[in-house]
Amino acid sequence: MNAAALRNMYISFFESKGHKKINSAPLVPENDPTVLFTTAGMHPLVPYLNGAKHPLGNKIVGCQKCIRTGDIEEVGDAVHLTFFEMLGNWSFGDYFKRDAIEYSFEFLTSEKWLNIPLEQLAVTVFAGDDDAQFDQEAFDLWRKLGINENRIAKCAKKDNWWGPAGQTGPCGPDTEMFFWSGDAPVPEKFDTEDNLWVEIWNDVFMQYNKNEAGEYLTLEQNNVDTGMGLERVSALLQGKSSCYETELFIPLFAALDQVRGFTEAPTARQASERIIVDHLRAAVFIMADGIAPGNIDQAYVLRRLIRRAIREGRKVGIEQNFITVIAQCVIDNYSEYYPEIERQAQFIITELNTEEAQFAVTLEKGTREFEKLIAKVPAHIERKVISGKKAFFLYETYGFPLELTEEMATEHGFIVDRKGFDKAFKKHQELSRKGAEQKFKGGLADDSVATARLHTATHLLHTALKKQLGDHVAQRGSNITAERLRFDFSNDEKVPRETLNKIENMINQVIDQKLPIECEEMSVDEAKAAGAIGLFGDRYDEKVKVYSIGNFSKEICGGPHADNTGELGRFKIKKEESSSRGVRRIKAILIEE
Ligand code: SER
């Protein structure tokens, strides 16, 4: 079953069980301070898992675009993907364990749906620990449905617990479903260590909220959050051992072969080829959500993906510009389900062309730097070494992968201190991990009063920017913690301090009017007709929430917000800077009075 068919089938199944379909949220989370990218289907839904009312009701199904960059160095093997789609069904305080497990079972095994033989399935349940007890209920439910006891593994929190996505937030035990992917007969006993058992679906029972003190408090509503990786499961159902062997990637490899002048596809794919198609696929999706390559945050991740794809291209002998050929193929493959890709096609291709041209210059500079480095070592020295630090410098500054430096080193009779490189690399990783943890501070979509106020201030800023700079201003990203707001918007030029002052004044005047913040539910069309701004273009088929602040601002949004602008204090812009090409970033705070 190809991915498109699986996507449709999953959605139809849950629609037949009374779920409402939502479109994917953008890859760049709005108003979520904790992560750069949406990493799971539940991310955009956190406010509803925390108790807010979803405009479409309590039972939701969808397919969410996700990016996970944690394993980026692993991409190249047969399983890792940077971008993937996650199917999921959610219950916000509606059904719980019994229905969730029965739905999963029916979808997987029923003839009408995936029709997977019971024999090929196994499950895990949470074994229990000091924080929460053994999930007896899930265990009994699986037994009742006919899963043999030796096909149910009890696992600890490290395996059978999900969330919170940040340091605090909704979380709970999960039950995971596994599929036997081997050719050999299915073993009697389920061994979670055996790689031929592949995880295909995860039902999370969100019963707890982890608070800042690290305590697990019972949530007021019991939620279900499930996730099924579309690429992986579709590959398994096609009897393929890797996603890269499916229709999602075959055309991309074919385009690559064409670039290389191959008339026939090679029998096996190399890591470099996988990296190229994976990274460019991810890059297209990120750009479709409005990000251009740059030096910070999402823009930087995007730049790394593109540059790594180009370097891998060089490694397999591609000298000419090629990335837009692959990107066009991604655009063609995905535009039907994700219309934003088609809408952004022009932007994507233009930005990729610019980036590829710029990177060619960087590569050249790096090569010169490398040559300078080796020229410093006197010819008579026998054991010529490029230190780990220097190799890392080339990696970090010019994007030279270690292998490239090693290859060039060998050509000149040098060796590279690999251990030293690894050390420098680990140190750097440690630092970026700490940086990432920093970002998690405040918790996932934390709904503290301070954050809600800054969220309201963000709406005021959005409107004030439009009024001062013009209608071309559109939100490109937003990130709010309890301490500050950060807002990215489209605008080519730096905003002068004078204009920033005007914007501050405008906002502070609205604050002084002590306007109530009002929320109404309406259809997207009604919202548009009412002049609401906001990014949720494709998101909801039926109803959205529109937050109004007097006559000043009207914006589609999920909340939470302050009740009255009078609570906000003084609005102050701390910084205005470039975020990526054509996108500016403002950091602002509220000062209590
Ligand atoms: N959030 C869970 C996961 O990512 C289930 O959707 O696996």
Coordinates of C-alpha atoms and ligand atoms in Angstrom, one line a residue:
M1 CA 0.0 0.0 0.0
N2 CA 1.6 3.3 -1.0
A3 CA 1.8 6.2 1.4
A4 CA -1.0 8.2 -0.2
A5 CA -3.3 5.3 0.1
L6 CA -2.3 4.6 3.7
R7 CA -2.8 8.3 4.6
N8 CA -6.3 8.2 3.1
M9 CA -7.2 4.9 4.7
Y10 CA -6.1 6.0 8.1
I11 CA -8.1 9.2 7.9
S12 CA -11.2 7.4 6.6
F13 CA -11.1 4.8 9.3
F14 CA -11.1 7.4 12.1
E15 CA -13.6 9.5 10.3
S16 CA -15.8 6.4 10.3
K17 CA -15.3 6.4 14.1
G18 CA -16.6 10.0 14.5
H19 CA -13.2 11.8 14.3
K20 CA -12.9 15.1 12.5
K21 CA -10.0 15.6 10.1
I22 CA -7.5 18.4 10.6
N23 CA -4.9 19.5 8.1
S24 CA -1.3 19.5 9.1
A25 CA -0.1 22.5 11.1
P26 CA 3.0 24.2 9.8
L27 CA 6.4 22.7 10.5
V28 CA 7.4 25.8 12.3
P29 CA 5.4 25.9 15.6
E30 CA 3.5 29.0 16.2
N31 CA 3.7 30.4 19.7
D32 CA 5.7 27.5 20.9
P33 CA 8.8 28.5 22.7
T34 CA 10.1 25.0 23.2
V35 CA 11.1 23.6 19.9
L36 CA 12.3 24.8 16.5
F37 CA 10.2 22.3 14.5
T38 CA 7.0 20.4 15.0
T39 CA 8.3 16.9 16.0
A40 CA 5.1 15.0 16.5
G41 CA 1.5 15.1 15.6
M42 CA 0.6 16.1 19.2
H43 CA 2.7 19.3 19.2
P44 CA 0.2 21.7 17.7
L45 CA -2.5 20.1 19.8
V46 CA -1.0 20.7 23.2
P47 CA -3.4 23.5 24.2
Y48 CA -6.3 21.0 23.6
L49 CA -4.5 18.2 25.5
N50 CA -4.3 20.8 28.3
G51 CA -8.0 21.3 28.3
A52 CA -8.8 24.1 25.7
K53 CA -11.7 23.3 23.5
H54 CA -10.9 22.3 19.9
P55 CA -13.1 24.0 17.4
L56 CA -13.8 20.6 15.7
G57 CA -14.6 18.7 18.8
N58 CA -13.0 16.1 21.0
K59 CA -12.0 13.5 18.4
I60 CA -9.5 14.5 15.8
V61 CA -7.6 12.6 13.1
G62 CA -4.8 14.0 10.9
C63 CA -1.5 13.6 9.2
Q64 CA 1.2 16.0 10.6
K65 CA 4.4 17.1 8.9
C66 CA 7.3 16.6 11.3
I67 CA 11.0 17.3 11.4
R68 CA 13.4 15.6 13.8
T69 CA 16.9 16.9 13.7
G70 CA 18.2 14.9 16.7
D71 CA 19.4 12.1 14.5
I72 CA 20.6 14.2 11.6
E73 CA 24.0 12.6 11.6
E74 CA 22.4 9.2 11.3
V75 CA 20.6 9.9 8.1
G76 CA 22.2 7.9 5.3
D77 CA 21.3 4.5 6.8
A78 CA 18.2 2.7 5.7
V79 CA 15.9 4.0 8.4
H80 CA 16.5 7.5 9.5
L81 CA 14.6 10.4 8.0
T82 CA 14.8 14.1 8.8
F83 CA 11.3 14.9 7.5
F84 CA 8.4 12.5 8.0
E85 CA 4.7 12.4 8.2
M86 CA 2.9 11.2 11.3
L87 CA -0.6 9.9 11.2
G88 CA -2.5 10.3 14.5
N89 CA -5.8 10.2 16.2
W90 CA -6.6 12.2 19.3
S91 CA -9.1 12.2 22.0
F92 CA -9.4 15.3 24.2
G93 CA -11.1 14.0 27.2
D94 CA -13.3 11.8 25.1
Y95 CA -12.5 8.1 24.7
F96 CA -9.6 6.5 26.5
K97 CA -7.7 3.3 26.7
R98 CA -10.3 0.8 25.7
D99 CA -11.5 2.6 22.6
A100 CA -8.0 3.6 21.6
I101 CA -6.7 0.1 21.7
E102 CA -9.7 -1.3 20.0
Y103 CA -9.5 1.2 17.2
S104 CA -5.8 0.4 16.7
F105 CA -6.5 -3.3 16.7
E106 CA -9.4 -3.0 14.2
F107 CA -7.4 -0.8 11.9
L108 CA -4.4 -3.0 11.9
T109 CA -6.1 -6.4 11.6
S110 CA -9.5 -6.0 10.0
E111 CA -9.9 -7.3 6.5
K112 CA -11.5 -4.0 5.6
W113 CA -8.5 -2.0 6.7
L114 CA -4.8 -3.0 6.9
N115 CA -5.5 -6.7 7.3
I116 CA -2.3 -7.6 9.0
P117 CA -2.3 -11.2 10.4
L118 CA -2.5 -11.2 14.2
E119 CA 0.5 -13.5 14.0
Q120 CA 2.7 -10.7 12.8
L121 CA 1.9 -8.3 15.6
A122 CA 3.3 -7.8 19.1
V123 CA 2.8 -5.0 21.7
T124 CA 4.5 -3.4 24.6
V125 CA 2.8 -1.9 27.7
F126 CA 4.1 0.2 30.5
A127 CA 5.6 -1.9 33.3
G128 CA 5.1 0.6 36.1
D129 CA 7.5 2.4 38.4
D130 CA 7.6 4.9 41.3
D131 CA 5.8 7.6 39.4
A132 CA 3.0 5.5 37.8
Q133 CA 1.7 2.0 38.1
F134 CA 1.8 -0.9 35.7
D135 CA -0.7 -0.5 32.9
Q136 CA -2.8 -3.5 33.7
E137 CA -5.7 -2.1 31.8
A138 CA -3.8 -1.9 28.5
F139 CA -2.4 -5.4 29.1
D140 CA -5.9 -6.9 29.7
L141 CA -7.3 -5.2 26.7
W142 CA -4.7 -6.6 24.4
R143 CA -5.2 -10.0 25.9
K144 CA -8.9 -9.8 25.4
L145 CA -8.5 -8.9 21.7
G146 CA -6.5 -12.1 21.2
I147 CA -2.8 -11.0 21.6
N148 CA -0.9 -13.9 23.1
E149 CA 0.7 -13.2 26.4
N150 CA 4.2 -13.9 25.1
R151 CA 3.6 -11.2 22.5
I152 CA 3.1 -8.6 25.1
A153 CA 6.3 -7.1 26.6
K154 CA 6.2 -4.9 29.7
C155 CA 8.7 -2.1 29.4
A156 CA 10.0 0.7 31.6
K157 CA 9.5 4.4 31.2
K158 CA 12.5 4.7 28.9
D159 CA 10.5 2.8 26.3
N160 CA 6.8 3.0 27.2
W161 CA 6.2 6.5 28.2
W162 CA 5.7 9.6 26.1
G163 CA 6.2 13.2 26.8
P164 CA 6.3 15.8 27.9
A165 CA 7.7 17.2 24.7
G166 CA 9.4 19.9 26.7
Q167 CA 10.3 19.7 30.4
T168 CA 6.8 20.1 31.6
G169 CA 3.4 19.3 30.1
P170 CA 1.1 16.4 29.3
C171 CA 2.5 12.9 29.3
G172 CA 1.7 9.4 30.2
P173 CA 2.2 5.7 29.6
D174 CA 1.9 4.3 26.1
T175 CA 1.4 1.0 24.4
E176 CA 3.4 0.4 21.2
M177 CA 2.5 -1.9 18.4
F178 CA 5.2 -3.9 16.5
F179 CA 5.2 -5.6 13.2
W180 CA 7.3 -8.6 12.3
S181 CA 9.3 -7.6 9.2
G182 CA 11.5 -10.7 8.8
D183 CA 11.3 -13.4 6.1
A184 CA 11.8 -16.1 8.7
P185 CA 8.8 -17.5 10.6
V186 CA 7.6 -15.2 13.3
P187 CA 9.3 -16.2 16.6
E188 CA 6.9 -17.4 19.4
K189 CA 8.1 -14.9 21.9
F190 CA 8.3 -11.2 21.3
D191 CA 11.8 -9.8 21.9
T192 CA 11.9 -6.0 21.9
E193 CA 15.7 -6.2 21.2
D194 CA 15.1 -8.0 17.9
N195 CA 15.3 -5.4 15.1
L196 CA 13.0 -7.4 12.9
W197 CA 10.2 -6.4 15.2
V198 CA 9.5 -2.8 14.0
E199 CA 7.5 -0.3 15.9
I200 CA 4.6 0.9 13.8
W201 CA 2.2 2.7 16.1
N202 CA 2.2 4.3 19.5
D203 CA -0.9 5.0 21.6
V204 CA -0.1 7.4 24.4
F205 CA -2.5 7.7 27.3
M206 CA -2.0 11.2 28.6
Q207 CA -3.1 11.0 32.1
Y208 CA -0.5 13.1 33.7
N209 CA 0.9 16.6 33.6
K210 CA 4.6 16.9 34.7
N211 CA 5.1 20.1 36.5
E212 CA 8.2 22.2 37.1
A213 CA 8.9 20.3 40.4
G214 CA 9.0 17.1 38.4
E215 CA 5.8 15.8 39.9
Y216 CA 3.3 13.8 37.8
L217 CA -0.1 15.2 38.6
T218 CA -3.2 13.7 37.2
L219 CA -4.7 15.6 34.3
E220 CA -8.2 16.8 34.6
Q221 CA -9.1 15.1 31.3
N222 CA -7.8 11.8 30.0
N223 CA -6.4 12.2 26.5
V224 CA -5.3 9.9 23.8
D225 CA -2.4 10.8 21.5
T226 CA -1.3 8.3 18.9
G227 CA 1.4 8.4 16.2
M228 CA 2.1 6.2 13.2
G229 CA 5.0 7.0 11.0
L230 CA 3.6 7.1 7.5
E231 CA 6.8 6.4 5.5
R232 CA 7.9 3.5 7.7
V233 CA 4.5 1.7 7.9
S234 CA 3.8 2.1 4.2
A235 CA 7.3 0.6 3.4
L236 CA 6.6 -2.3 5.7
L237 CA 3.2 -2.9 4.2
Q238 CA 4.9 -3.0 0.8
G239 CA 7.3 -5.6 2.0
K240 CA 10.2 -3.1 1.7
S241 CA 12.8 -3.0 4.4
S242 CA 13.5 0.7 3.9
C243 CA 11.4 3.8 3.2
Y244 CA 14.0 4.7 0.7
E245 CA 12.8 1.8 -1.5
T246 CA 9.3 3.2 -1.8
E247 CA 7.5 5.4 -4.3
L248 CA 8.2 8.4 -2.0
F249 CA 11.9 8.2 -2.8
I250 CA 12.3 6.3 -6.1
P251 CA 11.5 9.3 -8.3
L252 CA 13.9 11.4 -6.3
F253 CA 16.7 8.9 -6.9
A254 CA 15.7 8.7 -10.5
A255 CA 16.1 12.5 -10.8
L256 CA 19.5 12.2 -9.1
D257 CA 20.6 9.5 -11.6
Q258 CA 19.6 11.7 -14.4
V259 CA 21.7 14.6 -13.0
R260 CA 24.6 12.2 -12.9
G261 CA 24.0 11.1 -16.4
F262 CA 23.2 7.5 -15.4
T263 CA 21.0 5.7 -17.9
E264 CA 20.3 2.9 -15.4
A265 CA 19.6 2.9 -11.7
P266 CA 22.4 1.5 -9.6
T267 CA 21.6 -1.8 -7.8
A268 CA 22.2 -0.4 -4.3
R269 CA 22.0 3.1 -3.0
Q270 CA 24.9 4.8 -1.1
A271 CA 24.5 6.8 2.1
S272 CA 25.3 10.0 0.1
E273 CA 22.4 9.5 -2.2
R274 CA 20.0 8.9 0.7
I275 CA 21.3 12.0 2.5
I276 CA 20.7 14.1 -0.7
V277 CA 17.1 13.0 -1.2
D278 CA 16.3 13.1 2.5
H279 CA 17.7 16.5 3.2
L280 CA 16.3 18.1 0.1
R281 CA 12.8 16.7 0.8
A282 CA 13.0 18.1 4.3
A283 CA 14.3 21.4 2.9
V284 CA 11.4 21.8 0.5
F285 CA 8.9 21.2 3.3
I286 CA 10.6 23.7 5.6
M287 CA 10.7 26.3 2.9
A288 CA 7.1 25.7 2.0
D289 CA 6.3 27.0 5.5
G290 CA 8.1 30.3 4.7
I291 CA 11.6 29.8 6.0
A292 CA 14.6 30.8 3.9
P293 CA 18.2 29.6 4.6
G294 CA 19.9 31.8 7.2
N295 CA 22.2 31.7 10.3
I296 CA 19.9 31.2 13.2
D297 CA 17.3 28.7 14.4
Q298 CA 15.1 27.1 11.7
A299 CA 16.9 29.0 8.9
Y300 CA 20.2 27.6 10.1
V301 CA 18.9 24.0 10.2
L302 CA 17.6 24.5 6.7
R303 CA 21.0 25.9 5.5
R304 CA 22.8 22.9 7.0
L305 CA 20.4 20.5 5.3
I306 CA 20.9 22.1 1.9
R307 CA 24.6 22.4 2.3
R308 CA 25.0 18.9 3.4
A309 CA 23.0 17.7 0.4
I310 CA 25.3 19.7 -1.9
R311 CA 28.5 18.3 -0.3
E312 CA 27.2 14.8 -0.6
G313 CA 26.5 15.6 -4.2
R314 CA 30.1 16.6 -4.7
K315 CA 31.2 13.4 -3.0
V316 CA 29.3 11.3 -5.6
G317 CA 30.9 13.3 -8.4
I318 CA 28.2 16.0 -9.1
E319 CA 30.0 19.2 -10.1
Q320 CA 27.1 21.2 -11.5
N321 CA 24.2 22.8 -9.7
F322 CA 21.6 20.1 -9.1
I323 CA 19.5 20.6 -6.0
T324 CA 16.5 22.3 -7.7
V325 CA 16.1 19.3 -9.9
I326 CA 15.5 17.1 -6.9
A327 CA 13.4 19.8 -5.2
Q328 CA 11.2 20.1 -8.2
C329 CA 10.5 16.4 -8.0
V330 CA 9.6 16.8 -4.3
I331 CA 7.2 19.6 -5.2
D332 CA 5.6 17.5 -7.9
N333 CA 5.2 14.5 -5.6
Y334 CA 3.6 16.3 -2.6
S335 CA 1.7 19.3 -4.0
E336 CA -1.6 17.3 -4.2
Y337 CA -1.8 16.7 -0.4
Y338 CA 0.2 19.7 0.7
P339 CA -1.0 22.7 -1.5
E340 CA 1.3 25.1 0.4
I341 CA 4.2 23.4 -1.4
E342 CA 2.8 24.3 -4.8
R343 CA 2.0 27.9 -3.7
Q344 CA 5.6 28.3 -2.5
A345 CA 7.3 26.6 -5.4
Q346 CA 8.7 29.7 -6.9
F347 CA 10.2 30.9 -3.6
I348 CA 11.6 27.4 -2.9
I349 CA 13.4 27.2 -6.3
T350 CA 14.7 30.8 -6.1
E351 CA 16.1 30.4 -2.6
L352 CA 17.7 27.1 -3.4
N353 CA 19.4 28.5 -6.5
T354 CA 20.8 31.4 -4.4
E355 CA 22.0 29.1 -1.7
E356 CA 23.7 26.8 -4.1
A357 CA 25.5 29.6 -5.7
Q358 CA 26.6 31.0 -2.4
F359 CA 27.8 27.7 -1.1
A360 CA 30.0 27.1 -4.1
V361 CA 31.8 30.3 -3.0
T362 CA 32.1 29.0 0.6
L363 CA 33.5 25.7 -0.6
E364 CA 36.1 27.4 -2.6
K365 CA 37.1 29.6 0.4
G366 CA 37.3 26.5 2.6
T367 CA 39.5 24.8 0.1
R368 CA 41.8 27.8 0.2
E369 CA 41.8 27.8 4.0
F370 CA 42.7 24.1 3.9
E371 CA 45.6 24.8 1.5
K372 CA 46.9 27.5 3.8
L373 CA 46.7 25.1 6.7
I374 CA 48.8 22.5 5.1
A375 CA 51.3 25.0 3.6
K376 CA 52.2 25.9 7.2
V377 CA 53.6 22.4 7.9
P378 CA 57.2 22.2 6.7
A379 CA 57.8 19.6 4.0
H380 CA 60.5 17.7 5.9
I381 CA 58.2 16.7 8.7
E382 CA 57.5 13.0 8.2
R383 CA 54.2 12.5 10.0
K384 CA 52.0 15.4 8.8
V385 CA 48.9 15.8 10.9
I386 CA 45.9 18.1 10.6
S387 CA 44.8 18.6 14.2
G388 CA 41.3 17.6 15.3
K389 CA 40.6 21.3 16.2
K390 CA 41.6 22.5 12.7
A391 CA 39.5 19.7 11.1
F392 CA 36.6 20.8 13.2
F393 CA 37.2 24.4 12.3
L394 CA 36.8 23.5 8.6
Y395 CA 33.7 21.5 9.4
E396 CA 32.1 24.2 11.5
T397 CA 33.1 27.3 9.4
Y398 CA 33.1 26.0 5.9
G399 CA 30.9 22.9 6.3
F400 CA 33.6 20.5 5.4
P401 CA 32.7 17.0 6.5
L402 CA 35.5 15.1 8.2
E403 CA 35.6 12.7 5.2
L404 CA 36.2 15.6 2.8
T405 CA 39.0 16.9 4.9
E406 CA 40.5 13.4 5.2
E407 CA 40.3 12.9 1.5
M408 CA 42.0 16.2 0.7
A409 CA 44.5 15.4 3.5
T410 CA 45.4 12.1 2.0
E411 CA 46.0 13.7 -1.4
H412 CA 48.6 15.9 0.2
G413 CA 50.2 13.2 2.4
F414 CA 48.5 14.3 5.6
I415 CA 46.5 12.4 8.1
V416 CA 43.7 13.9 10.2
D417 CA 43.6 13.5 14.0
R418 CA 40.2 11.8 14.1
K419 CA 40.1 11.4 17.8
G420 CA 40.8 15.1 18.3
F421 CA 38.0 15.9 15.8
D422 CA 35.6 13.7 17.7
K423 CA 36.5 15.4 20.9
A424 CA 36.0 18.8 19.4
F425 CA 32.7 17.6 17.9
K426 CA 31.4 16.2 21.1
K427 CA 32.2 19.4 22.9
H428 CA 30.3 21.3 20.4
Q429 CA 27.4 18.9 20.6
E430 CA 27.3 19.2 24.3
L431 CA 27.1 23.0 23.9
S432 CA 24.3 22.9 21.4
R433 CA 22.5 20.4 23.6
K434 CA 22.7 22.8 26.4
G435 CA 21.4 25.5 24.1
A436 CA 18.5 23.3 23.1
E437 CA 17.7 22.6 26.7
Q438 CA 17.7 26.3 27.4
K439 CA 15.0 26.6 24.8
F440 CA 12.9 24.0 26.6
K441 CA 12.7 26.2 29.7
G442 CA 9.2 27.3 30.5
G443 CA 7.7 24.1 29.2
L444 CA 5.8 23.2 26.2
A445 CA 3.3 25.9 25.2
D446 CA 3.4 26.8 28.8
D447 CA 0.2 28.6 29.7
S448 CA 1.5 30.8 32.5
V449 CA -0.1 34.2 33.0
A450 CA 3.2 35.9 31.9
T451 CA 3.3 33.9 28.6
A452 CA -0.4 34.6 27.9
R453 CA 0.2 38.3 28.3
L454 CA 3.2 38.2 26.0
H455 CA 1.1 36.2 23.6
T456 CA -1.5 39.0 23.6
A457 CA 1.3 41.5 23.1
T458 CA 2.4 39.5 20.1
H459 CA -1.0 40.1 18.5
L460 CA -0.7 43.8 19.2
L461 CA 2.8 43.8 17.6
H462 CA 1.6 41.9 14.5
T463 CA -1.1 44.5 13.9
A464 CA 1.1 47.5 14.7
L465 CA 3.7 46.3 12.3
K466 CA 1.2 46.0 9.5
K467 CA -0.1 49.5 10.3
Q468 CA 3.4 51.0 10.4
L469 CA 5.2 49.0 7.6
G470 CA 2.4 47.9 5.3
D471 CA 0.3 44.9 4.5
H472 CA 3.2 42.9 3.2
V473 CA 4.1 42.1 6.8
A474 CA 3.1 38.5 7.6
Q475 CA 4.0 36.3 10.5
R476 CA 6.9 34.0 9.8
G477 CA 7.3 32.6 13.2
S478 CA 6.7 33.3 16.8
N479 CA 8.3 32.1 20.0
I480 CA 7.1 33.1 23.4
T481 CA 8.4 32.3 26.8
A482 CA 7.4 33.8 30.2
E483 CA 10.2 36.3 29.8
R484 CA 9.9 37.6 26.3
L485 CA 8.3 37.4 22.9
R486 CA 10.0 36.8 19.7
F487 CA 8.3 37.5 16.4
D488 CA 9.5 36.9 12.9
F489 CA 7.8 38.7 10.0
S490 CA 8.3 39.3 6.3
N491 CA 10.0 42.6 5.6
D492 CA 13.1 43.3 3.4
E493 CA 14.7 46.1 5.3
K494 CA 15.8 46.8 8.8
V495 CA 13.1 48.7 10.7
P496 CA 14.6 52.0 12.0
R497 CA 14.5 52.7 15.7
E498 CA 12.3 55.7 15.0
T499 CA 9.6 53.4 13.6
L500 CA 10.1 50.9 16.4
N501 CA 9.4 53.8 18.8
K502 CA 6.2 54.5 16.9
I503 CA 5.2 50.9 17.1
E504 CA 5.9 50.8 20.9
N505 CA 3.8 53.9 21.4
M506 CA 0.9 52.5 19.3
I507 CA 0.9 49.3 21.4
N508 CA 1.2 51.1 24.7
Q509 CA -1.8 53.3 23.8
V510 CA -3.9 50.2 23.1
I511 CA -2.7 48.8 26.5
D512 CA -3.7 52.0 28.2
Q513 CA -7.2 51.7 26.8
K514 CA -7.7 48.6 28.9
L515 CA -9.4 46.7 26.2
P516 CA -10.9 43.3 26.9
I517 CA -9.6 40.4 24.8
E518 CA -12.6 38.6 23.2
C519 CA -12.7 35.2 21.6
E520 CA -15.3 34.0 19.1
E521 CA -15.5 30.8 17.1
M522 CA -16.3 31.0 13.4
S523 CA -15.6 29.4 10.1
V524 CA -12.3 30.3 8.3
D525 CA -14.4 32.1 5.7
E526 CA -16.2 34.1 8.3
A527 CA -12.9 34.9 9.9
K528 CA -11.5 36.1 6.7
A529 CA -14.6 38.2 6.0
A530 CA -14.3 39.7 9.4
G531 CA -10.7 40.8 8.4
A532 CA -9.0 38.5 10.8
I533 CA -5.3 37.9 10.2
G534 CA -3.4 34.8 11.1
L535 CA -1.5 31.9 9.6
F536 CA -4.0 29.1 10.0
G537 CA -4.9 29.2 6.3
D538 CA -5.3 25.5 5.6
R539 CA -5.7 24.3 9.1
Y540 CA -9.2 23.8 10.0
D541 CA -12.0 22.8 7.7
E542 CA -14.7 24.2 9.9
K543 CA -14.3 26.4 12.9
V544 CA -11.5 28.5 14.2
K545 CA -11.1 30.8 17.2
V546 CA -10.7 34.5 16.5
Y547 CA -9.3 36.7 19.2
S548 CA -10.2 40.4 19.1
I549 CA -8.6 43.2 20.9
G550 CA -11.1 46.1 20.6
N551 CA -11.0 47.3 17.0
F552 CA -7.3 47.2 16.9
S553 CA -6.6 43.5 16.3
K554 CA -8.4 40.5 15.1
E555 CA -6.4 37.3 14.7
I556 CA -7.0 33.6 14.2
C557 CA -5.3 31.8 17.1
G558 CA -5.6 29.0 19.6
G559 CA -4.9 31.0 22.7
P560 CA -4.2 31.4 25.6
H561 CA -4.4 35.1 26.1
A562 CA -4.7 37.8 28.8
D563 CA -8.2 38.9 29.7
N564 CA -7.6 42.6 29.3
T565 CA -4.8 44.7 27.8
G566 CA -4.7 46.6 31.0
E567 CA -2.8 43.7 32.6
L568 CA 0.1 43.9 30.1
G569 CA 2.3 46.6 31.6
R570 CA 4.7 48.6 29.3
F571 CA 5.6 47.1 25.9
K572 CA 9.3 47.5 25.0
I573 CA 11.1 46.3 21.9
K574 CA 14.5 45.1 22.9
K575 CA 15.9 44.1 19.6
E576 CA 15.3 44.2 15.8
E577 CA 17.5 42.0 13.6
S578 CA 17.6 39.9 10.5
S579 CA 16.3 36.4 10.8
S580 CA 16.8 35.2 7.3
R581 CA 16.5 36.7 3.8
G582 CA 13.5 38.9 3.7
V583 CA 12.5 38.1 7.3
R584 CA 13.1 40.4 10.3
R585 CA 12.9 39.4 14.0
I586 CA 11.8 41.4 16.9
K587 CA 12.4 40.6 20.5
A588 CA 10.2 42.4 23.0
I589 CA 9.2 42.3 26.7
L590 CA 6.5 43.6 29.0
I591 CA 7.6 45.6 31.9
E592 CA 5.4 45.4 35.0
E593 CA 4.2 48.7 36.3
Ligands
SER1 N1 3.5 11.7 20.5 C1 3.6 10.3 20.3 C2 4.8 10.0 19.4 O1 5.4 10.9 18.8 C3 2.4 9.7 19.7 O2 1.9 10.5 18.7 O3 5.1 8.8 19.2

